[in-house]
Coordinates of C-alpha atoms in Angstrom, one line a residue:
X17 CA -28.9 24.4 14.8
X18 CA -25.2 25.5 15.8
X19 CA -26.6 27.0 18.7
X20 CA -28.7 24.1 19.7
X21 CA -25.1 21.8 19.4
X22 CA -23.3 24.6 21.3
X23 CA -26.1 24.6 24.2
X24 CA -26.2 20.6 24.2
X25 CA -22.4 20.1 24.3
X26 CA -22.5 23.0 27.6
X27 CA -25.7 21.2 29.0
X28 CA -24.0 17.8 29.0
X29 CA -20.6 18.9 29.1
X30 CA -19.5 15.6 31.1
X31 CA -21.2 13.3 28.4
X32 CA -19.5 15.2 25.9
X33 CA -15.8 14.7 27.6
X34 CA -16.5 10.9 28.0
X35 CA -17.4 10.4 24.8
X36 CA -14.5 12.4 23.3
X37 CA -12.5 10.1 25.2
X38 CA -14.2 7.0 24.4
X39 CA -13.9 7.9 20.6
X40 CA -10.2 8.9 21.2
X41 CA -9.7 5.1 22.6
X42 CA -11.4 3.4 20.1
X43 CA -9.9 5.6 17.3
X44 CA -6.6 4.8 18.5
X45 CA -7.1 1.3 18.2
X46 CA -8.8 1.3 14.9
X47 CA -5.8 3.5 13.6
X48 CA -3.5 1.0 14.7
X49 CA -5.2 -1.6 12.8
X50 CA -5.9 -0.2 9.5
X51 CA -4.1 -1.7 6.1
X52 CA -1.0 0.4 5.5
X53 CA 0.0 0.8 1.9
X54 CA 2.6 2.8 -0.5
X55 CA -0.3 4.0 -2.6
X56 CA -4.0 4.0 -2.5
X57 CA -5.8 1.2 -4.2
X58 CA -4.6 1.8 -7.9
X59 CA -5.6 -1.7 -8.9
X60 CA -7.8 -1.6 -12.0
X61 CA -9.5 -5.5 -12.0
X62 CA -6.7 -7.0 -14.3
X63 CA -6.5 -10.6 -15.3
X64 CA -3.2 -11.8 -16.9
X65 CA -3.0 -14.7 -19.1
X66 CA 0.3 -16.4 -19.7
X67 CA 0.7 -19.2 -22.6
X68 CA 4.2 -20.9 -23.0
X69 CA 4.8 -21.9 -26.5
X70 CA 8.3 -23.4 -26.5
X71 CA 10.0 -23.1 -29.9
X72 CA 8.1 -20.3 -31.4
X73 CA 9.5 -17.0 -32.5
X74 CA 7.7 -13.7 -31.3
X75 CA 6.0 -13.3 -35.1
X76 CA 4.3 -16.8 -34.4
X77 CA 3.4 -16.3 -30.9
X78 CA 1.5 -13.2 -32.1
X79 CA -0.4 -15.1 -34.9
X80 CA -1.0 -18.2 -33.6
X81 CA -1.3 -17.6 -29.8
X82 CA -1.8 -14.1 -28.8
X83 CA -4.2 -13.0 -31.3
X84 CA -6.9 -15.8 -30.8
X85 CA -6.9 -15.1 -27.5
X86 CA -7.1 -11.2 -27.8
X87 CA -9.9 -11.6 -30.0
X88 CA -11.9 -13.7 -27.8
X89 CA -11.6 -11.4 -24.9
X90 CA -12.4 -8.2 -26.8
X91 CA -15.9 -7.3 -26.1
X92 CA -16.4 -9.7 -23.1
X93 CA -18.5 -8.5 -20.1
X94 CA -16.9 -5.2 -18.4
X95 CA -13.7 -5.2 -20.2
X96 CA -12.4 -1.9 -21.2
X97 CA -9.0 -2.9 -22.3
X98 CA -6.9 -5.8 -23.6
X99 CA -3.5 -5.8 -23.9
X100 CA -1.0 -7.9 -25.0
X101 CA 3.1 -8.9 -25.4
X102 CA 4.9 -11.7 -27.4
X103 CA 8.2 -13.1 -27.0
X104 CA 10.6 -15.9 -27.6
X105 CA 7.9 -18.7 -26.4
X106 CA 6.0 -16.8 -24.5
X107 CA 2.5 -14.9 -24.9
X108 CA 1.1 -12.6 -21.8
X109 CA -2.4 -10.8 -22.4
X110 CA -3.7 -8.5 -19.8
X111 CA -7.4 -8.2 -19.5
X112 CA -8.6 -5.0 -17.8
X113 CA -11.9 -4.5 -16.3
X114 CA -14.1 -1.5 -15.3
X115 CA -13.3 0.1 -11.9
X116 CA -15.3 -1.4 -9.1
X117 CA -15.8 -4.6 -10.6
X118 CA -15.2 -7.9 -8.7
X119 CA -11.9 -9.5 -9.5
X120 CA -13.3 -13.0 -9.0
X121 CA -16.0 -12.7 -11.3
X122 CA -13.7 -10.8 -13.9
X123 CA -11.5 -14.3 -13.8
X124 CA -14.7 -16.3 -14.1
X125 CA -15.4 -14.5 -17.5
X126 CA -11.7 -14.9 -18.7
X127 CA -11.7 -18.7 -17.6
X128 CA -15.1 -19.3 -19.8
X129 CA -13.1 -17.6 -22.8
X130 CA -10.2 -19.6 -22.5
X131 CA -12.0 -22.8 -22.7
X132 CA -13.2 -21.7 -26.3
X133 CA -9.5 -20.1 -27.0
X134 CA -7.8 -23.6 -26.6
X135 CA -9.5 -24.9 -29.4
X136 CA -7.7 -22.5 -31.8
X137 CA -4.6 -22.8 -30.2
X138 CA -1.8 -25.2 -31.1
X139 CA -2.1 -28.5 -29.8
X140 CA -0.2 -28.9 -26.4
X141 CA 0.0 -25.0 -25.5
X142 CA -2.5 -24.5 -22.2
X143 CA -3.0 -20.5 -21.4
X144 CA -3.4 -20.1 -17.9
X145 CA -4.3 -17.0 -15.4
X146 CA -1.5 -15.3 -13.1
X147 CA -2.0 -14.9 -9.7
X148 CA -4.2 -11.9 -8.4
X149 CA -1.8 -9.6 -7.4
X150 CA -1.5 -5.5 -6.6
X151 CA 0.0 -2.8 -8.9
X152 CA 2.5 -2.0 -6.0
X153 CA 3.0 -5.6 -5.4
X154 CA 6.7 -6.3 -5.1
X155 CA 7.0 -6.1 -1.7
X156 CA 10.3 -7.5 -0.9
X157 CA 13.6 -8.9 -2.6
X158 CA 15.3 -11.7 -1.0
X159 CA 18.6 -12.9 -1.9
X160 CA 19.9 -16.6 -1.2
X161 CA 23.5 -16.9 -1.5
X162 CA 26.6 -19.3 -0.8
X163 CA 29.1 -17.0 1.4
X164 CA 31.7 -19.9 0.6
X165 CA 30.9 -21.0 -2.6
X166 CA 30.5 -24.5 -1.3
X167 CA 26.9 -24.9 -2.4
X168 CA 26.7 -24.4 -6.4
X169 CA 24.3 -22.2 -8.2
X170 CA 22.3 -25.4 -9.3
X171 CA 21.8 -26.5 -5.7
X172 CA 20.7 -22.8 -4.4
X173 CA 18.4 -22.7 -7.5
X174 CA 16.7 -26.0 -5.9
X175 CA 16.7 -24.9 -2.5
X176 CA 15.0 -21.5 -3.9
X177 CA 12.6 -23.6 -6.0
X178 CA 11.7 -26.4 -3.5
X179 CA 12.4 -25.1 -0.3
X180 CA 11.8 -21.6 0.1
X181 CA 9.2 -20.5 -2.4
X182 CA 6.9 -23.4 -1.0
X183 CA 7.3 -22.2 2.3
X184 CA 6.7 -18.4 1.6
X185 CA 3.5 -19.0 -0.6
X186 CA 2.1 -20.8 2.2
X187 CA 1.7 -17.3 3.9
X188 CA -1.3 -15.5 3.9
X189 CA -1.3 -12.3 1.5
X190 CA 1.1 -13.6 -0.6
X191 CA 0.2 -13.9 -4.4
X192 CA 3.2 -15.0 -6.2
X193 CA 7.2 -15.6 -5.5
X194 CA 9.2 -15.3 -8.9
X195 CA 12.6 -16.8 -8.6
X196 CA 15.5 -15.8 -10.8
X197 CA 19.0 -16.8 -11.3
X198 CA 20.8 -19.9 -10.7
X199 CA 20.8 -23.2 -12.9
X200 CA 17.7 -25.1 -13.1
X201 CA 18.4 -28.6 -12.4
X202 CA 17.7 -30.8 -15.1
X203 CA 18.5 -34.8 -16.0
X204 CA 19.8 -34.5 -19.7
X205 CA 20.2 -37.3 -22.1
X206 CA 22.5 -36.9 -24.6
X207 CA 21.9 -39.1 -27.3
X208 CA 24.5 -40.6 -29.7
X209 CA 23.7 -41.1 -33.2
X210 CA 26.3 -43.7 -33.8
X211 CA 25.2 -45.7 -30.8
X212 CA 21.3 -45.6 -32.0
X213 CA 22.4 -46.9 -35.6
X214 CA 24.4 -49.7 -33.6
X215 CA 21.7 -51.0 -31.5
X216 CA 19.1 -50.1 -34.3
X217 CA 16.7 -48.0 -32.3
X218 CA 15.2 -44.7 -33.0
X219 CA 15.2 -41.3 -31.0
X220 CA 11.3 -41.4 -30.2
X221 CA 12.1 -45.1 -28.6
X222 CA 14.4 -43.5 -26.3
X223 CA 12.1 -40.2 -25.4
X224 CA 9.4 -43.0 -24.5
X225 CA 11.4 -44.9 -22.4
X226 CA 12.9 -41.6 -20.5
X227 CA 9.1 -40.6 -20.1
X228 CA 8.0 -43.9 -18.5
X229 CA 11.3 -44.2 -16.5
X230 CA 9.3 -41.6 -13.9
X231 CA 5.7 -42.6 -13.6
X232 CA 3.4 -43.9 -10.7
X233 CA 0.7 -46.4 -11.3
X234 CA -1.9 -48.3 -9.6
X235 CA -1.7 -51.9 -10.0
X236 CA -5.1 -53.0 -8.6
X237 CA -5.6 -54.8 -5.2
X238 CA -4.5 -58.1 -3.8
X239 CA -7.3 -60.2 -1.9
X240 CA -5.7 -62.6 0.3
X241 CA -8.6 -63.9 2.9
X242 CA -10.3 -61.2 4.6
X243 CA -7.4 -58.8 3.8
X244 CA -7.0 -56.4 1.1
X245 CA -3.8 -54.8 -0.1
X246 CA -3.1 -52.0 -2.5
X247 CA -0.7 -52.8 -5.4
X248 CA 1.7 -49.9 -6.4
X249 CA 3.9 -49.4 -9.3
X250 CA 6.6 -46.9 -8.4
X251 CA 9.1 -46.4 -11.2
X252 CA 10.9 -43.1 -9.5
X253 CA 14.0 -41.7 -11.5
X254 CA 15.8 -39.8 -8.5
X255 CA 19.1 -39.9 -10.0
X256 CA 21.2 -39.8 -13.4
X257 CA 22.0 -43.7 -13.0
X258 CA 18.2 -44.1 -12.7
X259 CA 17.0 -43.0 -16.1
X260 CA 20.2 -44.6 -17.6
X261 CA 18.6 -48.1 -16.4
X262 CA 15.6 -47.8 -18.2
X263 CA 14.8 -50.2 -21.2
X264 CA 14.7 -48.7 -24.6
X265 CA 14.3 -52.2 -26.5
X266 CA 14.6 -55.8 -26.3
X267 CA 17.6 -57.4 -28.4
X268 CA 17.4 -61.0 -27.6
X269 CA 19.2 -62.0 -25.2
X270 CA 19.4 -58.7 -23.6
X271 CA 17.9 -55.6 -23.2
X272 CA 19.2 -51.6 -24.4
X273 CA 19.3 -49.5 -21.9
X274 CA 19.0 -45.4 -22.3
X275 CA 22.7 -45.6 -21.1
X276 CA 23.9 -47.7 -24.0
X277 CA 22.8 -45.1 -26.7
X278 CA 23.1 -41.7 -24.5
X279 CA 25.0 -40.3 -21.7
X280 CA 22.6 -39.2 -18.7
X281 CA 24.1 -36.0 -16.7
X282 CA 23.1 -33.4 -14.3
X283 CA 22.9 -30.1 -16.2
X284 CA 20.8 -26.9 -16.7
X285 CA 19.3 -25.2 -19.8
X286 CA 20.5 -22.5 -21.5
X287 CA 20.8 -18.9 -19.3
X288 CA 18.7 -16.2 -20.6
X289 CA 19.5 -14.1 -17.6
X290 CA 21.0 -14.6 -14.1
X291 CA 21.4 -12.7 -10.7
X292 CA 24.0 -11.4 -8.2
X293 CA 24.0 -9.6 -4.7
X294 CA 26.8 -7.2 -4.2
X295 CA 28.1 -8.6 -7.5
X296 CA 28.5 -12.1 -6.4
X297 CA 26.4 -14.7 -7.8
X298 CA 23.1 -15.6 -6.0
X299 CA 19.3 -16.5 -6.3
X300 CA 16.8 -13.3 -6.1
X301 CA 13.1 -14.3 -5.0
X302 CA 10.5 -11.5 -6.0
X303 CA 7.9 -11.5 -3.7
X304 CA 4.5 -10.0 -4.4
X305 CA 1.6 -9.4 -2.4
X306 CA -2.2 -9.6 -2.9
X307 CA -4.4 -6.3 -3.2
X308 CA -5.5 -5.2 0.1
X309 CA -2.9 -6.9 2.1
X310 CA -1.3 -5.1 5.1
X311 CA 2.5 -4.5 3.8
X312 CA 3.8 -4.2 7.5
X313 CA 2.1 -6.9 9.0
X314 CA 2.9 -9.2 5.7
X315 CA 6.6 -8.1 5.7
X316 CA 7.1 -9.5 9.5
X317 CA 5.5 -12.6 8.8
X318 CA 7.7 -13.3 5.7
X319 CA 10.6 -12.1 7.8
X320 CA 9.8 -14.6 10.4
X321 CA 9.2 -17.5 7.8
X322 CA 12.6 -16.5 6.5
X323 CA 14.2 -16.9 9.6
X324 CA 12.6 -20.3 10.1
X325 CA 13.8 -21.5 6.4
X326 CA 17.3 -20.4 7.4
X327 CA 17.4 -22.6 9.9
X328 CA 16.9 -25.6 7.8
X329 CA 19.5 -24.4 5.0
X330 CA 23.1 -25.6 4.6
X331 CA 25.6 -23.7 7.0
X332 CA 27.1 -21.6 4.2
X333 CA 23.9 -20.5 2.5
X334 CA 22.5 -17.2 3.7
X335 CA 19.1 -15.3 2.9
X336 CA 19.9 -12.0 2.1
X337 CA 16.6 -9.8 3.5
X338 CA 18.5 -6.5 3.1
X339 CA 18.0 -5.9 -0.6
X340 CA 14.8 -4.0 -1.2
X341 CA 11.8 -4.0 1.5
X342 CA 9.0 -1.9 0.3
X343 CA 8.1 -1.4 4.0
X344 CA 11.3 0.6 4.8
X345 CA 9.7 3.4 2.6
X346 CA 6.3 3.2 4.4
X347 CA 7.8 3.4 7.5
X348 CA 10.1 6.2 6.2
X349 CA 6.5 7.7 4.9
X350 CA 4.7 7.5 8.5
X351 CA 7.9 8.7 10.3
X352 CA 7.8 12.0 8.3
X353 CA 3.8 12.7 9.4
X354 CA 4.9 11.7 13.0
X355 CA 7.0 14.2 12.8
X356 CA 4.8 16.7 11.1
X357 CA 2.3 15.9 13.5
X358 CA 4.7 16.5 16.7
X359 CA 6.6 19.8 15.3
X360 CA 2.9 21.1 14.4
X361 CA 1.6 20.3 17.5
X362 CA 4.8 21.7 19.5
X363 CA 4.6 24.7 17.4
X364 CA 0.7 25.4 17.8
X365 CA 1.4 25.1 21.9
X366 CA 4.4 27.5 21.6
X367 CA 2.3 30.0 19.5
X368 CA -0.8 29.8 21.5
X369 CA 1.1 29.9 24.7
X370 CA 2.9 33.2 23.2
X371 CA -0.3 34.9 22.1
X372 CA -2.9 34.2 25.2
X373 CA 0.2 33.3 28.0
X374 CA -1.4 30.6 29.6
X375 CA -1.3 27.1 29.3
X376 CA -5.0 26.0 29.7
X377 CA -6.2 27.9 26.8
X378 CA -3.2 26.1 24.9
X379 CA -4.3 22.7 26.1
X380 CA -7.9 22.8 25.3
X381 CA -6.9 24.1 21.7
X382 CA -4.7 21.4 21.2
X383 CA -7.3 18.8 21.8
X384 CA -8.7 19.2 18.0
X385 CA -5.2 17.8 16.8
X386 CA -6.2 13.8 17.9
X387 CA -9.4 14.4 18.0
X388 CA -9.6 15.2 14.2
X389 CA -6.9 12.5 13.3
X390 CA -8.8 9.7 15.5
X391 CA -12.3 10.7 13.5
X392 CA -10.2 10.3 10.0
X393 CA -9.1 7.2 11.0
X394 CA -12.7 6.0 11.9
X395 CA -13.6 7.2 8.6
X396 CA -11.0 5.5 6.6
X397 CA -12.2 2.5 8.4
X398 CA -15.9 2.8 7.4
X399 CA -14.9 3.4 3.6
X400 CA -11.9 0.7 3.2
X401 CA -9.3 3.5 2.8
X402 CA -5.5 2.5 3.9
X403 CA -3.4 4.3 5.4
X404 CA -0.6 5.2 2.5
X405 CA 1.7 8.2 1.3
X406 CA -1.6 10.3 0.1
X407 CA -3.6 9.8 2.8
X408 CA -0.8 10.7 5.3
X409 CA 0.0 13.6 3.1
X410 CA -3.6 15.1 3.0
X411 CA -3.3 14.8 7.4
X412 CA 0.3 16.3 7.0
X413 CA -1.1 19.2 5.3
X414 CA -4.3 19.8 7.7
X415 CA -2.2 19.3 10.6
X416 CA -1.7 23.5 11.1
X417 CA -5.3 24.2 10.1
X418 CA -7.2 21.5 12.6
X419 CA -6.7 24.0 15.7
X420 CA -8.1 27.1 13.4
X421 CA -11.5 26.8 14.6
X422 CA -10.8 25.8 17.9
X423 CA -8.5 28.8 18.1
X424 CA -11.3 31.1 17.0
X425 CA -13.3 29.7 19.5
X426 CA -11.4 29.5 22.7
X427 CA -10.2 33.3 21.8
X428 CA -13.3 34.8 22.0
X429 CA -14.4 32.6 25.1
X430 CA -11.0 33.7 27.0
X431 CA -11.9 37.6 26.2
X432 CA -15.7 37.0 27.3
X433 CA -14.7 35.5 30.5
X434 CA -12.0 38.1 31.5
X435 CA -14.9 40.8 30.5
X436 CA -17.3 39.1 32.5
X437 CA -14.9 38.7 35.3
X438 CA -14.9 42.3 35.4
X439 CA -18.2 43.1 35.7
X440 CA -19.8 44.3 38.9
X441 CA -22.4 41.6 38.5
X442 CA -20.9 38.8 36.5
X443 CA -23.1 36.3 34.4
X444 CA -22.8 32.7 34.9
X445 CA -20.0 31.4 33.1
X446 CA -21.8 28.8 31.2
X447 CA -23.8 31.5 29.5
X448 CA -20.8 33.7 28.8
X449 CA -19.2 30.5 27.0
X450 CA -22.5 30.0 25.0
X451 CA -22.7 33.4 23.7
X452 CA -18.9 33.4 23.3
X453 CA -19.0 30.4 21.1
X454 CA -22.2 31.6 19.0
X455 CA -20.7 34.9 18.4
X456 CA -17.9 33.2 16.4
X457 CA -20.0 30.1 14.8
X458 CA -20.9 31.4 11.9
X459 CA -17.2 32.8 11.1
X460 CA -15.9 29.5 12.0
X461 CA -18.5 27.3 9.7
X462 CA -18.0 29.7 6.8
X463 CA -14.2 29.8 6.9
X464 CA -13.8 25.9 7.6
X465 CA -16.5 25.1 4.3
X466 CA -14.3 27.9 2.3
X467 CA -10.9 25.9 3.0
X468 CA -13.1 22.4 2.4
X469 CA -14.0 23.5 -1.1
X470 CA -11.0 23.8 -2.0
X471 CA -10.6 20.1 -2.2
X472 CA -14.0 19.2 -3.9
X473 CA -12.2 19.3 -7.4
X474 CA -10.2 16.2 -6.5
X475 CA -13.2 13.9 -6.2
X476 CA -14.2 15.0 -9.6
X477 CA -11.1 13.2 -11.3
X478 CA -11.1 10.1 -13.2
X479 CA -9.3 7.2 -13.7
X480 CA -5.9 6.7 -12.2
X481 CA -5.6 10.4 -11.1
X482 CA -9.0 9.8 -9.4
X483 CA -8.0 6.9 -7.3
X484 CA -4.6 8.5 -6.5
X485 CA -5.8 12.0 -5.2
X486 CA -8.9 11.4 -3.8
X487 CA -7.9 9.8 -0.6
X488 CA -5.8 13.0 0.0
X489 CA -9.1 15.1 -0.2
X490 CA -10.7 12.7 1.7
X491 CA -8.4 13.0 4.5
X492 CA -7.8 16.4 4.2
X493 CA -11.8 17.0 4.3
X494 CA -12.7 14.9 7.0
X495 CA -9.8 16.0 9.3
X496 CA -11.1 19.6 8.6
X497 CA -14.8 18.6 9.4
X498 CA -13.9 17.2 12.5
X499 CA -11.8 19.9 13.6
X500 CA -15.0 21.8 13.3
X501 CA -17.2 19.6 15.2
X502 CA -14.7 19.7 17.7
X503 CA -14.9 23.5 18.2
X504 CA -18.5 23.4 18.6
X505 CA -18.5 20.8 21.0
X506 CA -15.4 19.6 22.7
X507 CA -13.7 23.0 23.1
X508 CA -16.8 25.1 25.0
X509 CA -17.3 21.9 27.3
X510 CA -13.2 22.0 28.1
X511 CA -13.5 25.6 28.4
X512 CA -16.2 25.7 30.9
X513 CA -14.2 23.4 33.4
X514 CA -10.9 25.1 33.0
X515 CA -11.4 28.7 32.4
X516 CA -14.1 30.1 34.7
X517 CA -12.0 29.6 37.7
X518 CA -8.6 30.4 36.6
X519 CA -6.6 33.0 38.4
X520 CA -5.1 34.5 35.2
X521 CA -8.5 35.4 34.4
X522 CA -8.2 38.8 36.6
X523 CA -5.1 39.8 34.8
X524 CA -6.2 42.7 32.8
X525 CA -4.7 43.9 29.0
X526 CA -3.4 41.5 26.3
X527 CA -0.1 39.5 26.3
X528 CA 3.3 41.5 25.6
X529 CA 3.5 39.9 22.2
X530 CA -0.1 40.9 21.4
X531 CA 0.4 44.4 22.8
X532 CA 3.7 44.7 20.5
X533 CA 2.0 43.5 17.4
X534 CA -1.2 45.5 17.8
X535 CA 1.4 48.7 17.8
X536 CA 3.0 47.6 14.5
X537 CA -0.1 46.5 13.0
X538 CA -1.5 50.2 13.9
X539 CA 1.7 52.0 12.2
X540 CA 1.6 49.6 9.2
X541 CA -2.2 50.0 8.6
X542 CA -1.4 54.0 8.7
X543 CA 1.0 53.3 5.8
X544 CA -0.9 51.5 3.6
X545 CA -4.0 53.7 4.1
X546 CA -2.3 56.1 3.3
X547 CA -0.7 54.9 0.0
X548 CA -3.7 52.7 -1.6
X549 CA -2.5 52.8 -5.1
X550 CA 1.1 51.7 -4.6
X551 CA -0.4 48.3 -2.8
X552 CA -2.7 47.8 -5.3
X553 CA -0.3 48.2 -8.3
X554 CA 2.1 46.2 -6.5
X555 CA -0.3 43.3 -5.9
X556 CA -1.6 43.6 -9.6
X557 CA 2.2 43.0 -10.9
X558 CA 2.6 40.1 -8.7
X559 CA -0.5 38.7 -9.9
X560 CA 0.3 39.2 -13.7
X561 CA 3.9 37.5 -12.9
X562 CA 2.6 34.5 -11.1
X563 CA 0.3 33.7 -14.0
X564 CA 2.9 34.4 -16.6
X565 CA 5.1 32.1 -15.2
X566 CA 2.5 29.2 -15.3
X567 CA 3.6 28.4 -18.9
X568 CA 7.2 28.3 -17.9
X569 CA 6.7 25.4 -15.1
X570 CA 7.0 21.9 -16.2
X571 CA 4.5 19.4 -15.2
X572 CA 4.7 15.5 -13.7
X573 CA 2.3 13.0 -12.6
X574 CA 4.1 12.3 -9.3
X575 CA 7.1 14.1 -7.6
X576 CA 10.2 11.9 -7.3
X577 CA 10.2 9.4 -4.5
X578 CA 13.9 8.4 -4.1

């Protein structure tokens, strides 16, 4: 079968090269539009349930809120694990489902269970599901800061809550924006007990009056001939003074107002945390993305949105985008792989040129690198794999091996063509190239398959480890497999065009570097063949030392990424 592939490639060499060119152009387009992330998709389908229970201690939250929700969700369809955390006035329950389940179906299952859970919870509590987010979802931290101090912490928090956050949530791909720091604006009604006694009103009456001072209600319709008008009852308290004018009770002949029994003022709740940038008070917005969103594209959209928001803010308020940006880490990883590819290609070209001493064979061999990478990108597209540190790492490891198969093929073709040129009656170059490729095809295939077997165990890993390292193995496997196909198709086709009529084919002998290495190799072989037991003993000692050092080595799941 391999002979047929080689024969077909030589017979239709023009078609093969055109197909390779089309594949390169289309694959490059696909590669630039692949989703980019820090790590592979590590998101076990998880639904988070948040329940606020003001005034309850962690013990009461655990017994009255968390336990009823957990007991209903345990054993639900496809649920693998249920975890929880109970704090002061807050319950968080994480429901983890099996790998591969549909997150929207999982959320539907949880929603059905929550309908039953509400009957068991204290009155007034409403458990809600958190937005769908990625495990590496925090892609950006944005600061909101007053440079002159003219804008107060409360005004900054109001701008963050009601201007910046809604605008950011409108961007496609963002799942949640969490605001931290500052003072949440409140209208606080500070009731005076002596005044309550003086006017003979209760605290409940004041509470009811304040609640009714900020409502909107419909008043029906006003019919006037052929016209119909909508009656609206608007009671909006937009200032503390508006709340102070609310009527608590009637004491003929005048009403008792809220401002008669209480002081109404703007203020913030008791702080349980704060935020700062460069040791100065600020507001921090933590931006989280949805799973499978392209981090780099989303970061550009966020930057554009923040620039628009900046223009609508007071002059002294500045948005800080330099606190944390996950896209910087991704760009650094991509830049490292680009450098590895660049340096690898340069060194491959130099080594090939030094050994073969001509540019054409080096250029033919180097075509295996872009074609293999393009084929890998197309495979990523087919399997829904993103470009991340693990897939890029697999490509970086494979760079030096992508030209191995092509080197073996081109070196044998080069040697056979030179020998054929020296014959009195040379054979047709296509036949020589076919025979030369056929001679080494078994060696090429066996060597590549042996190398590919090394990464097969990565696909047997389960859980988080499998999700982490399988993309690395996939990129390595596909890249090397593609290089094998290139060596059997594109390499012979290019050789048939570029090598047969080349002038350097008339030169006799090897390049000067090859001649020197052969002479050195001859002397080394003479010594090793005369002292076999010394060589074998040294190798055995090194093997024993290597195995013995394994027990002294530490272990960790991932290397440091700082």
